[in-house]
Amino acid sequence: MEIIREIERAARALLDGNLVAFPTETVYGLGADATNALAVAKIYKVKGRPQDHPVIVHVSDFDVFQEWVTEIPDYCIKLAKDFWPGPMTLVLKRSPLAADFITGGQDSVGVRIPGNETALHILRRFEAMGGRGVAAPSANRFGKVSPTTSQAVLDEFQDFFDSQDLVVDGGDCEVGLESTIIDCTGEVPKILRYGAITPSMIYESTNLQPLETESSIRVSGSLKSHYAPNVELVLNQQPVAGDGLIALAEVPTPEGVIRVAAPASTVEFGQQLYSALRKADQLSIRRLVAITPDGDELSLAISDRLTRASNRAK
């Protein structure tokens, strides 16, 4: 396993059935040819991912997107036009191209066009070589903290990758939180996972008020426990000496408390969240306190990730 920068080599590795971790604007993804059952099985193996947990397909443009789905409603087209490339995954009825090993046996599939130039260059070259799409869940062990740097991917998988598997270094991820997932199988959009594409943005695009209720569709990041660091994480409590603290910069640091992150805004909070959780693990502190921000819709995504991270399996 090694870090590379070459687009051509990464695309060829994917076509040959190897794993390639690459940056997106959200987090680093662990990619494999989405039509290759053996390659996708490697994702599940190295992540320790349950077989019924679907993966998101990444493509380079809307024409390729249409190969993976059927029954595309008008509001879905509006969303794609407004927010792709970008941090949004659309879930629709699957086409025959989307096999059970991608969808977790469901009749729907999640697809997105990432808003990261390195990712898009890889996808375009892969498709030019005959590829149809890249399955790419976050490049971390299942349920653990998502990576936003190539070094975090190496730290996570150095004992799990084969020598032919690659990590593409594309710098830090711009958004830092996984994509908004929107169910487009009904008459109105339904938010299955919060992200940088907010409910208000969805409404402004479609003139439809998105539903924000639970769904029977299984998607990435929907389990009660997810994104979890090794350190004990508690939310909205008063930190004491020896604790770590993640909070907006306006929140003071009590004496003896280790400040892990002090973002100036909710945007920075999202960008820094996962690196801060990893830093807390590296510091080997006893307990980490996170003060969830509020006041805008991006806070919904941050609160969602922190709540699931604090529910780590015992």
mmCIF file of N, CA and C in Angstrom, residues 73 75-76 79 88 90-91 181-192 199 202-203 205-213:
data_model
loop_
_atom_site.group_PDB
_atom_site.id
_atom_site.type_symbol
_atom_site.label_atom_id
_atom_site.label_comp_id
_atom_site.label_asym_id
_atom_site.label_seq_id
_atom_site.Cartn_x
_atom_site.Cartn_y
_atom_site.Cartn_z
ATOM 1 N N PRO A 73 -37.726 11.156 -10.763
ATOM 2 C CA PRO A 73 -38.738 12.226 -10.721
ATOM 3 C C PRO A 73 -38.145 13.575 -11.099
ATOM 4 N N TYR A 75 -38.197 16.380 -9.522
ATOM 5 C CA TYR A 75 -37.482 17.083 -8.453
ATOM 6 C C TYR A 75 -36.070 16.538 -8.266
ATOM 7 N N CYS A 76 -35.853 15.284 -8.590
ATOM 8 C CA CYS A 76 -34.522 14.693 -8.527
ATOM 9 C C CYS A 76 -33.602 15.356 -9.556
ATOM 10 N N LEU A 79 -32.560 18.699 -8.221
ATOM 11 C CA LEU A 79 -31.513 18.561 -7.204
ATOM 12 C C LEU A 79 -30.157 18.297 -7.846
ATOM 13 N N MET A 88 -23.968 15.449 -2.064
ATOM 14 C CA MET A 88 -25.349 14.955 -2.052
ATOM 15 C C MET A 88 -25.421 13.590 -2.723
ATOM 16 N N LEU A 90 -28.237 10.752 -4.021
ATOM 17 C CA LEU A 90 -29.645 10.538 -4.349
ATOM 18 C C LEU A 90 -29.940 9.047 -4.400
ATOM 19 N N VAL A 91 -31.001 8.646 -3.728
ATOM 20 C CA VAL A 91 -31.419 7.246 -3.686
ATOM 21 C C VAL A 91 -32.655 7.082 -4.560
ATOM 22 N N ILE A 181 -27.937 12.431 2.253
ATOM 23 C CA ILE A 181 -28.584 11.362 1.483
ATOM 24 C C ILE A 181 -30.072 11.672 1.388
ATOM 25 N N ILE A 182 -30.582 11.701 0.146
ATOM 26 C CA ILE A 182 -31.973 12.051 -0.105
ATOM 27 C C ILE A 182 -32.668 10.912 -0.837
ATOM 28 N N ASP A 183 -33.741 10.423 -0.258
ATOM 29 C CA ASP A 183 -34.574 9.391 -0.869
ATOM 30 C C ASP A 183 -35.472 10.053 -1.911
ATOM 31 N N CYS A 184 -35.294 9.655 -3.163
ATOM 32 C CA CYS A 184 -36.075 10.213 -4.263
ATOM 33 C C CYS A 184 -37.048 9.187 -4.848
ATOM 34 N N THR A 185 -37.415 8.188 -4.061
ATOM 35 C CA THR A 185 -38.316 7.139 -4.559
ATOM 36 C C THR A 185 -39.780 7.479 -4.353
ATOM 37 N N GLY A 186 -40.072 8.569 -3.631
ATOM 38 C CA GLY A 186 -41.451 8.963 -3.372
ATOM 39 C C GLY A 186 -41.826 10.243 -4.091
ATOM 40 N N GLU A 187 -43.001 10.770 -3.746
ATOM 41 C CA GLU A 187 -43.505 11.969 -4.407
ATOM 42 C C GLU A 187 -42.773 13.224 -3.967
ATOM 43 N N VAL A 188 -42.170 13.184 -2.766
ATOM 44 C CA VAL A 188 -41.383 14.310 -2.272
ATOM 45 C C VAL A 188 -40.050 13.778 -1.753
ATOM 46 N N PRO A 189 -39.013 14.602 -1.749
ATOM 47 C CA PRO A 189 -37.723 14.125 -1.241
ATOM 48 C C PRO A 189 -37.778 13.859 0.255
ATOM 49 N N LYS A 190 -37.024 12.867 0.693
ATOM 50 C CA LYS A 190 -36.947 12.529 2.111
ATOM 51 C C LYS A 190 -35.472 12.475 2.508
ATOM 52 N N ILE A 191 -35.119 13.179 3.554
ATOM 53 C CA ILE A 191 -33.728 13.213 4.009
ATOM 54 C C ILE A 191 -33.443 11.983 4.856
ATOM 55 N N LEU A 192 -32.482 11.169 4.402
ATOM 56 C CA LEU A 192 -32.106 9.957 5.134
ATOM 57 C C LEU A 192 -30.842 10.163 5.967
ATOM 58 N N PRO A 199 -32.012 21.060 4.524
ATOM 59 C CA PRO A 199 -33.436 21.038 4.174
ATOM 60 C C PRO A 199 -33.885 22.288 3.423
ATOM 61 N N ILE A 202 -32.777 22.131 -0.171
ATOM 62 C CA ILE A 202 -33.598 21.182 -0.922
ATOM 63 C C ILE A 202 -34.935 21.820 -1.300
ATOM 64 N N TYR A 203 -35.527 22.541 -0.347
ATOM 65 C CA TYR A 203 -36.801 23.212 -0.620
ATOM 66 C C TYR A 203 -36.645 24.283 -1.695
ATOM 67 N N SER A 205 -34.559 24.377 -4.067
ATOM 68 C CA SER A 205 -34.312 23.748 -5.363
ATOM 69 C C SER A 205 -35.572 23.153 -5.969
ATOM 70 N N THR A 206 -36.381 22.510 -5.138
ATOM 71 C CA THR A 206 -37.500 21.700 -5.646
ATOM 72 C C THR A 206 -38.872 22.309 -5.412
ATOM 73 N N ASN A 207 -38.949 23.311 -4.526
ATOM 74 C CA ASN A 207 -40.230 23.863 -4.081
ATOM 75 C C ASN A 207 -41.077 22.799 -3.381
ATOM 76 N N LEU A 208 -40.390 21.794 -2.850
ATOM 77 C CA LEU A 208 -41.045 20.741 -2.071
ATOM 78 C C LEU A 208 -40.401 20.701 -0.694
ATOM 79 N N GLN A 209 -41.234 20.616 0.338
ATOM 80 C CA GLN A 209 -40.706 20.526 1.698
ATOM 81 C C GLN A 209 -40.228 19.100 1.943
ATOM 82 N N PRO A 210 -38.937 18.877 2.148
ATOM 83 C CA PRO A 210 -38.451 17.499 2.327
ATOM 84 C C PRO A 210 -38.936 16.894 3.632
ATOM 85 N N LEU A 211 -39.243 15.612 3.589
ATOM 86 C CA LEU A 211 -39.597 14.882 4.796
ATOM 87 C C LEU A 211 -38.320 14.586 5.576
ATOM 88 N N GLU A 212 -38.437 14.585 6.889
ATOM 89 C CA GLU A 212 -37.285 14.324 7.747
ATOM 90 C C GLU A 212 -37.656 13.253 8.760
ATOM 91 N N THR A 213 -38.260 12.173 8.254
ATOM 92 C CA THR A 213 -38.728 11.080 9.100
ATOM 93 C C THR A 213 -37.903 9.830 8.839
#
